[in-house]
PDB file of C-alpha atoms in Angstrom:
ATOM      1  CA  MET A 236       1.794 -22.037  -7.895  1.00  0.00           C
ATOM      2  CA  PRO A 237       1.673 -18.319  -6.726  1.00  0.00           C
ATOM      3  CA  ALA A 238       5.100 -17.165  -4.877  1.00  0.00           C
ATOM      4  CA  ALA A 239       4.984 -17.392  -1.841  1.00  0.00           C
ATOM      5  CA  PRO A 240       7.187 -16.406   1.319  1.00  0.00           C
ATOM      6  CA  GLU A 241       9.864 -17.694   3.544  1.00  0.00           C
ATOM      7  CA  PRO A 242       7.689 -19.210   6.714  1.00  0.00           C
ATOM      8  CA  GLU A 243      10.441 -15.721   9.475  1.00  0.00           C
ATOM      9  CA  ILE A 244       8.662 -13.206   6.209  1.00  0.00           C
ATOM     10  CA  LEU A 245       5.532 -14.360   6.841  1.00  0.00           C
ATOM     11  CA  ALA A 246       6.045 -14.431  10.119  1.00  0.00           C
ATOM     12  CA  ALA A 247       7.503 -11.226  10.479  1.00  0.00           C
ATOM     13  CA  PHE A 248       4.714  -9.468   8.836  1.00  0.00           C
ATOM     14  CA  GLU A 249       1.887 -11.343  10.395  1.00  0.00           C
ATOM     15  CA  ALA A 250       3.901 -10.256  14.205  1.00  0.00           C
ATOM     16  CA  ALA A 251       3.636  -6.000  12.416  1.00  0.00           C
ATOM     17  CA  LYS A 252       1.284  -3.496  13.244  1.00  0.00           C
ATOM     18  CA  GLY A 253      -1.383  -2.808  11.412  1.00  0.00           C
ATOM     19  CA  PHE A 254      -4.588  -3.912   9.076  1.00  0.00           C
ATOM     20  CA  MET A 255      -3.583  -5.652   7.223  1.00  0.00           C
ATOM     21  CA  PRO A 256      -4.892 -10.691   7.344  1.00  0.00           C
ATOM     22  CA  PRO A 257      -2.458 -12.937   6.176  1.00  0.00           C
ATOM     23  CA  HIS A 258      -4.212 -14.207   2.928  1.00  0.00           C
ATOM     24  CA  GLU A 259      -4.688 -11.278   0.681  1.00  0.00           C
ATOM     25  CA  GLY A 260      -0.957 -10.256   2.093  1.00  0.00           C
ATOM     26  CA  LEU A 261       0.211 -13.830   0.258  1.00  0.00           C
ATOM     27  CA  ALA A 262      -2.371 -12.704  -2.877  1.00  0.00           C
ATOM     28  CA  LEU A 263      -0.165  -9.102  -3.029  1.00  0.00           C
ATOM     29  CA  TYR A 264       3.659 -10.738  -2.226  1.00  0.00           C
ATOM     30  CA  ALA A 265       2.577 -12.933  -5.542  1.00  0.00           C
ATOM     31  CA  ALA A 266       1.675  -9.735  -7.398  1.00  0.00           C
ATOM     32  CA  ALA A 267       4.958  -8.046  -5.754  1.00  0.00           C
ATOM     33  CA  VAL A 268       7.309 -11.161  -7.403  1.00  0.00           C
ATOM     34  CA  GLU A 269       5.334 -10.665 -10.144  1.00  0.00           C
ATOM     35  CA  ALA A 270       6.052  -7.422 -10.488  1.00  0.00           C
ATOM     36  CA  GLY A 271       9.415  -7.266  -9.299  1.00  0.00           C
ATOM     37  CA  ARG A 272      10.676  -9.716 -13.066  1.00  0.00           C
ATOM     38  CA  LEU A 273      10.129  -5.484 -14.877  1.00  0.00           C
ATOM     39  CA  GLY A 274      13.532  -4.770 -12.640  1.00  0.00           C
ATOM     40  CA  LEU A 275      12.157  -2.093 -11.518  1.00  0.00           C
ATOM     41  CA  PRO A 276      10.694  -0.654  -8.167  1.00  0.00           C
ATOM     42  CA  LEU A 277       7.771  -1.845  -6.158  1.00  0.00           C
ATOM     43  CA  LEU A 278       5.390   0.938  -5.082  1.00  0.00           C
ATOM     44  CA  GLU A 279       3.100   1.846  -1.863  1.00  0.00           C
ATOM     45  CA  VAL A 280       1.295   3.917  -1.080  1.00  0.00           C
ATOM     46  CA  GLY A 281       0.383   4.790   2.652  1.00  0.00           C
ATOM     47  CA  THR A 282       2.984   2.706   4.683  1.00  0.00           C
ATOM     48  CA  TYR A 283       1.292   2.842   7.966  1.00  0.00           C
ATOM     49  CA  CYS A 284       4.173   1.199  10.677  1.00  0.00           C
ATOM     50  CA  GLY A 285       5.063  -0.775   7.798  1.00  0.00           C
ATOM     51  CA  ARG A 286       3.012  -3.975   7.067  1.00  0.00           C
ATOM     52  CA  SER A 287       2.137  -5.135   4.516  1.00  0.00           C
ATOM     53  CA  THR A 288       6.092  -3.082   2.829  1.00  0.00           C
ATOM     54  CA  ILE A 289       7.876  -5.931   4.365  1.00  0.00           C
ATOM     55  CA  LEU A 290       6.162  -7.954   1.849  1.00  0.00           C
ATOM     56  CA  LEU A 291       6.988  -5.246  -0.599  1.00  0.00           C
ATOM     57  CA  ALA A 292      10.275  -5.339   0.720  1.00  0.00           C
ATOM     58  CA  ASP A 293      11.018  -8.805   0.589  1.00  0.00           C
ATOM     59  CA  ALA A 294       9.986  -9.457  -2.835  1.00  0.00           C
ATOM     60  CA  ALA A 295      11.889  -6.591  -4.008  1.00  0.00           C
ATOM     61  CA  ARG A 296      14.825  -8.490  -2.732  1.00  0.00           C
ATOM     62  CA  ARG A 297      14.211 -11.879  -4.365  1.00  0.00           C
ATOM     63  CA  ALA A 298      14.035  -9.275  -7.873  1.00  0.00           C
ATOM     64  CA  GLY A 299      16.658  -7.468  -7.368  1.00  0.00           C
ATOM     65  CA  VAL A 300      14.973  -3.640  -7.258  1.00  0.00           C
ATOM     66  CA  THR A 301      14.137  -1.009  -4.294  1.00  0.00           C
ATOM     67  CA  ALA A 302      10.788  -1.073  -2.330  1.00  0.00           C
ATOM     68  CA  LEU A 303       9.212   2.367  -2.132  1.00  0.00           C
ATOM     69  CA  THR A 304       6.697   3.243   0.696  1.00  0.00           C
ATOM     70  CA  VAL A 305       5.102   6.814  -0.055  1.00  0.00           C
ATOM     71  CA  ASP A 306       3.647   8.165   3.347  1.00  0.00           C
ATOM     72  CA  HIS A 307       2.987  10.594   5.705  1.00  0.00           C
ATOM     73  CA  HIS A 308       3.252   9.175   8.874  1.00  0.00           C
ATOM     74  CA  ARG A 309       0.403  11.668  11.141  1.00  0.00           C
ATOM     75  CA  GLY A 310      -1.776   8.314   9.596  1.00  0.00           C
ATOM     76  CA  SER A 311      -5.249   8.945   8.007  1.00  0.00           C
ATOM     77  CA  GLU A 312      -8.610   9.478   7.852  1.00  0.00           C
ATOM     78  CA  GLU A 313      -9.779   6.787  10.170  1.00  0.00           C
ATOM     79  CA  GLN A 314      -6.700   6.992  12.230  1.00  0.00           C
ATOM     80  CA  GLN A 315      -7.185   9.846  14.379  1.00  0.00           C
ATOM     81  CA  PRO A 316      -7.869  10.437  17.670  1.00  0.00           C
ATOM     82  CA  GLY A 317     -11.806   9.489  18.455  1.00  0.00           C
ATOM     83  CA  TRP A 318     -12.271   6.827  15.350  1.00  0.00           C
ATOM     84  CA  ASP A 319     -12.094   2.612  15.283  1.00  0.00           C
ATOM     85  CA  TYR A 320      -8.581   2.656  13.952  1.00  0.00           C
ATOM     86  CA  HIS A 321      -7.122   4.549  15.989  1.00  0.00           C
ATOM     87  CA  ASP A 322      -3.373   3.701  18.163  1.00  0.00           C
ATOM     88  CA  PRO A 323      -2.992   5.854  21.430  1.00  0.00           C
ATOM     89  CA  GLU A 324       1.378   4.301  20.791  1.00  0.00           C
ATOM     90  CA  THR A 325       1.744   5.850  17.074  1.00  0.00           C
ATOM     91  CA  VAL A 326       0.320   9.368  18.734  1.00  0.00           C
ATOM     92  CA  ASP A 327       4.271  11.556  19.578  1.00  0.00           C
ATOM     93  CA  PRO A 328       3.700  12.222  23.287  1.00  0.00           C
ATOM     94  CA  GLU A 329       5.394  15.254  23.279  1.00  0.00           C
ATOM     95  CA  ILE A 330       4.030  17.074  19.485  1.00  0.00           C
ATOM     96  CA  GLY A 331       0.422  15.461  20.432  1.00  0.00           C
ATOM     97  CA  LEU A 332       0.402  14.202  16.933  1.00  0.00           C
ATOM     98  CA  MET A 333       0.466  10.088  15.227  1.00  0.00           C
ATOM     99  CA  ASP A 334       3.071   9.550  14.049  1.00  0.00           C
ATOM    100  CA  THR A 335       4.244   5.555  12.967  1.00  0.00           C
ATOM    101  CA  LEU A 336       7.347   6.204  11.665  1.00  0.00           C
ATOM    102  CA  PRO A 337       9.187   4.757  14.364  1.00  0.00           C
ATOM    103  CA  ALA A 338       6.904   2.382  14.390  1.00  0.00           C
ATOM    104  CA  PHE A 339       7.447   1.238  10.897  1.00  0.00           C
ATOM    105  CA  ARG A 340      11.407   1.524  10.672  1.00  0.00           C
ATOM    106  CA  ARG A 341      11.149  -1.055  13.937  1.00  0.00           C
ATOM    107  CA  THR A 342       9.332  -3.237  11.321  1.00  0.00           C
ATOM    108  CA  LEU A 343      11.429  -3.724   9.101  1.00  0.00           C
ATOM    109  CA  HIS A 344      14.668  -3.914  11.569  1.00  0.00           C
ATOM    110  CA  ARG A 345      13.759  -6.705  13.258  1.00  0.00           C
ATOM    111  CA  ALA A 346      12.308  -8.030   9.399  1.00  0.00           C
ATOM    112  CA  GLY A 347      15.990  -7.567   8.157  1.00  0.00           C
ATOM    113  CA  LEU A 348      15.087  -5.533   5.509  1.00  0.00           C
ATOM    114  CA  GLU A 349      16.246  -2.220   5.822  1.00  0.00           C
ATOM    115  CA  ASP A 350      17.907  -1.805   3.844  1.00  0.00           C
ATOM    116  CA  HIS A 351      15.885  -2.509   0.589  1.00  0.00           C
ATOM    117  CA  VAL A 352      12.979  -0.047   1.557  1.00  0.00           C
ATOM    118  CA  VAL A 353      12.913   4.141   0.669  1.00  0.00           C
ATOM    119  CA  ALA A 354      11.153   5.379   2.631  1.00  0.00           C
ATOM    120  CA  LEU A 355       9.351   8.549   0.863  1.00  0.00           C
ATOM    121  CA  VAL A 356       7.822  10.733   3.891  1.00  0.00           C
ATOM    122  CA  GLY A 357       5.673  12.957   2.416  1.00  0.00           C
ATOM    123  CA  ARG A 358       1.997  13.349   1.768  1.00  0.00           C
ATOM    124  CA  SER A 359       0.888  11.616  -2.221  1.00  0.00           C
ATOM    125  CA  PRO A 360       0.420  14.122  -4.115  1.00  0.00           C
ATOM    126  CA  GLN A 361       3.585  16.243  -3.719  1.00  0.00           C
ATOM    127  CA  VAL A 362       6.141  12.923  -3.695  1.00  0.00           C
ATOM    128  CA  ALA A 363       3.936  12.109  -7.341  1.00  0.00           C
ATOM    129  CA  ALA A 364       4.445  15.495  -8.568  1.00  0.00           C
ATOM    130  CA  VAL A 365       8.602  15.093  -8.038  1.00  0.00           C
ATOM    131  CA  TRP A 366       8.845  11.752  -9.181  1.00  0.00           C
ATOM    132  CA  ASN A 367       9.786  10.673 -12.639  1.00  0.00           C
ATOM    133  CA  SER A 368      10.088   7.272 -12.798  1.00  0.00           C
ATOM    134  CA  PRO A 369       8.828   4.287 -13.532  1.00  0.00           C
ATOM    135  CA  VAL A 370       7.680   1.330 -11.099  1.00  0.00           C
ATOM    136  CA  GLY A 371       6.474  -2.367 -11.873  1.00  0.00           C
ATOM    137  CA  LEU A 372       4.547  -1.765  -9.227  1.00  0.00           C
ATOM    138  CA  VAL A 373       1.784   0.960  -7.629  1.00  0.00           C
ATOM    139  CA  PHE A 374       0.184  -1.174  -4.498  1.00  0.00           C
ATOM    140  CA  VAL A 375      -2.775   2.087  -3.702  1.00  0.00           C
ATOM    141  CA  ASP A 376      -3.362   2.229   0.479  1.00  0.00           C
ATOM    142  CA  GLY A 377      -3.497   5.516   0.824  1.00  0.00           C
ATOM    143  CA  GLY A 378      -6.025   7.830   2.481  1.00  0.00           C
ATOM    144  CA  HIS A 379      -9.334   6.336   1.794  1.00  0.00           C
ATOM    145  CA  THR A 380     -11.527   8.585   0.945  1.00  0.00           C
ATOM    146  CA  ASP A 381     -12.770   9.673  -2.960  1.00  0.00           C
ATOM    147  CA  GLU A 382     -10.018  12.531  -2.649  1.00  0.00           C
ATOM    148  CA  HIS A 383      -7.041  10.887  -1.365  1.00  0.00           C
ATOM    149  CA  ALA A 384      -7.472   7.747  -3.101  1.00  0.00           C
ATOM    150  CA  ASN A 385      -8.636   9.447  -6.607  1.00  0.00           C
ATOM    151  CA  ALA A 386      -4.764  11.874  -6.201  1.00  0.00           C
ATOM    152  CA  ASP A 387      -3.262   8.389  -5.595  1.00  0.00           C
ATOM    153  CA  TYR A 388      -4.474   7.245  -8.306  1.00  0.00           C
ATOM    154  CA  GLU A 389      -3.599  10.211 -10.150  1.00  0.00           C
ATOM    155  CA  GLY A 390      -0.804  11.058  -8.660  1.00  0.00           C
ATOM    156  CA  TRP A 391       0.951   7.427  -9.336  1.00  0.00           C
ATOM    157  CA  VAL A 392      -0.529   5.274 -11.860  1.00  0.00           C
ATOM    158  CA  PRO A 393       1.794   7.386 -14.949  1.00  0.00           C
ATOM    159  CA  HIS A 394       4.668   6.127 -13.501  1.00  0.00           C
ATOM    160  CA  LEU A 395       3.224   2.396 -14.107  1.00  0.00           C
ATOM    161  CA  ALA A 396       5.517   1.086 -16.667  1.00  0.00           C
ATOM    162  CA  GLU A 397       3.176  -1.097 -19.441  1.00  0.00           C
ATOM    163  CA  GLY A 398       2.817  -4.570 -17.662  1.00  0.00           C
ATOM    164  CA  GLY A 399       3.091  -4.233 -14.476  1.00  0.00           C
ATOM    165  CA  LEU A 400       0.365  -3.836 -11.101  1.00  0.00           C
ATOM    166  CA  LEU A 401      -2.210  -2.077  -9.750  1.00  0.00           C
ATOM    167  CA  ALA A 402      -2.713  -3.344  -6.400  1.00  0.00           C
ATOM    168  CA  ILE A 403      -5.371  -1.604  -4.826  1.00  0.00           C
ATOM    169  CA  HIS A 404      -6.767  -2.243  -0.730  1.00  0.00           C
ATOM    170  CA  ASP A 405      -9.662  -2.544   0.838  1.00  0.00           C
ATOM    171  CA  VAL A 406     -12.463  -2.453  -1.599  1.00  0.00           C
ATOM    172  CA  PHE A 407     -15.725  -2.126  -0.924  1.00  0.00           C
ATOM    173  CA  PRO A 408     -17.862  -3.360  -3.311  1.00  0.00           C
ATOM    174  CA  ASP A 409     -20.945  -2.277  -0.088  1.00  0.00           C
ATOM    175  CA  PRO A 410     -22.348   1.185  -0.324  1.00  0.00           C
ATOM    176  CA  GLU A 411     -22.719   0.154   4.416  1.00  0.00           C
ATOM    177  CA  ASP A 412     -19.273   0.806   3.336  1.00  0.00           C
ATOM    178  CA  GLU A 413     -18.465   3.947   2.298  1.00  0.00           C
ATOM    179  CA  PHE A 414     -15.972   5.575   5.348  1.00  0.00           C
ATOM    180  CA  THR A 415     -13.734   2.673   4.999  1.00  0.00           C
ATOM    181  CA  GLY A 416     -13.920   1.569   1.511  1.00  0.00           C
ATOM    182  CA  GLN A 417     -15.653   2.582  -1.443  1.00  0.00           C
ATOM    183  CA  ALA A 418     -13.520   5.564  -2.438  1.00  0.00           C
ATOM    184  CA  PRO A 419     -11.195   2.398  -3.394  1.00  0.00           C
ATOM    185  CA  TYR A 420     -13.493   0.367  -4.746  1.00  0.00           C
ATOM    186  CA  ARG A 421     -14.464   3.558  -7.641  1.00  0.00           C
ATOM    187  CA  VAL A 422     -10.739   3.524  -7.980  1.00  0.00           C
ATOM    188  CA  TYR A 423     -10.610   0.231  -8.448  1.00  0.00           C
ATOM    189  CA  LEU A 424     -13.525   0.729 -11.212  1.00  0.00           C
ATOM    190  CA  ARG A 425     -12.468   4.231 -12.925  1.00  0.00           C
ATOM    191  CA  ALA A 426      -9.362   1.630 -13.650  1.00  0.00           C
ATOM    192  CA  LEU A 427     -11.446  -0.550 -15.471  1.00  0.00           C
ATOM    193  CA  ALA A 428     -12.937   1.797 -17.057  1.00  0.00           C
ATOM    194  CA  SER A 429     -10.153   3.626 -18.147  1.00  0.00           C
ATOM    195  CA  GLY A 430      -9.623   0.729 -21.029  1.00  0.00           C
ATOM    196  CA  ALA A 431      -5.963   0.053 -19.403  1.00  0.00           C
ATOM    197  CA  PHE A 432      -5.965  -2.094 -17.288  1.00  0.00           C
ATOM    198  CA  THR A 433      -7.044  -5.939 -16.902  1.00  0.00           C
ATOM    199  CA  GLU A 434      -7.604  -7.630 -13.142  1.00  0.00           C
ATOM    200  CA  VAL A 435      -5.530 -10.517 -12.512  1.00  0.00           C
ATOM    201  CA  SER A 436      -6.184 -11.361  -9.182  1.00  0.00           C
ATOM    202  CA  ALA A 437      -9.304 -10.498  -6.778  1.00  0.00           C
ATOM    203  CA  THR A 438      -8.527 -11.772  -2.232  1.00  0.00           C
ATOM    204  CA  ASP A 439     -11.154 -10.258  -0.231  1.00  0.00           C
ATOM    205  CA  SER A 440     -10.601  -6.476  -0.825  1.00  0.00           C
ATOM    206  CA  LEU A 441      -7.724  -7.118  -2.849  1.00  0.00           C
ATOM    207  CA  ARG A 442      -7.889  -6.349  -6.000  1.00  0.00           C
ATOM    208  CA  VAL A 443      -4.528  -6.715  -9.010  1.00  0.00           C
ATOM    209  CA  LEU A 444      -4.751  -5.034 -12.161  1.00  0.00           C
ATOM    210  CA  ARG A 445      -1.876  -5.333 -15.022  1.00  0.00           C
ATOM    211  CA  ARG A 446      -1.762  -2.480 -16.952  1.00  0.00           C
ATOM    212  CA  THR A 447      -1.925  -3.478 -20.646  1.00  0.00           C
ATOM    213  CA  GLY A 448      -2.316  -0.011 -22.749  1.00  0.00           C
ATOM    214  CA  ALA A 449      -1.638   3.976 -21.547  1.00  0.00           C
ATOM    215  CA  GLY A 450      -4.353   6.613 -19.995  1.00  0.00           C
ATOM    216  CA  ILE A 451      -5.730   6.461 -16.589  1.00  0.00           C
TER     217      ILE A 451
END
């Protein structure tokens, strides 16, 4: 049976601001627990307000490792003013730009998980370029353009240990979902075509792949 979070962790996840549905969250948690057995950090690209981070942080705590989050906290394209996923509560009233970092920190504090997370605040390619340690999980849930999705993949997959897991969120094969899920879908196809990954699970828009070879 897949590992599942304790009721209080699941409740904190469901109460947090974000977009991942519970059944996908449970699949992500199971993958994070499995990846944690490698004894390496669990990394998330695209944090928003920390909803999915709760699950990764609890899995990291369970494994005795650290969860890493990478986000500039200014919001992705579809979260900007005028778009469907924009939340005015995430805008810094002083500068008029999105800033989800305070909400992210509150989320972790309420869940009692601050000590198990290191937040890397910056753009994914810049952080990846200076990162030089292996990770056991890469969870790609950042920008949904081809430019950003491919940059996340190219920046972080080289750091994924053999046997580690690559999780990709918002994988929507239907061309009607061009803005919200086609770029992650194309990254998912790219990973499979590379020959470096085998698929572990598919839970609606969440795909989990295991790294079994070299190349990206």
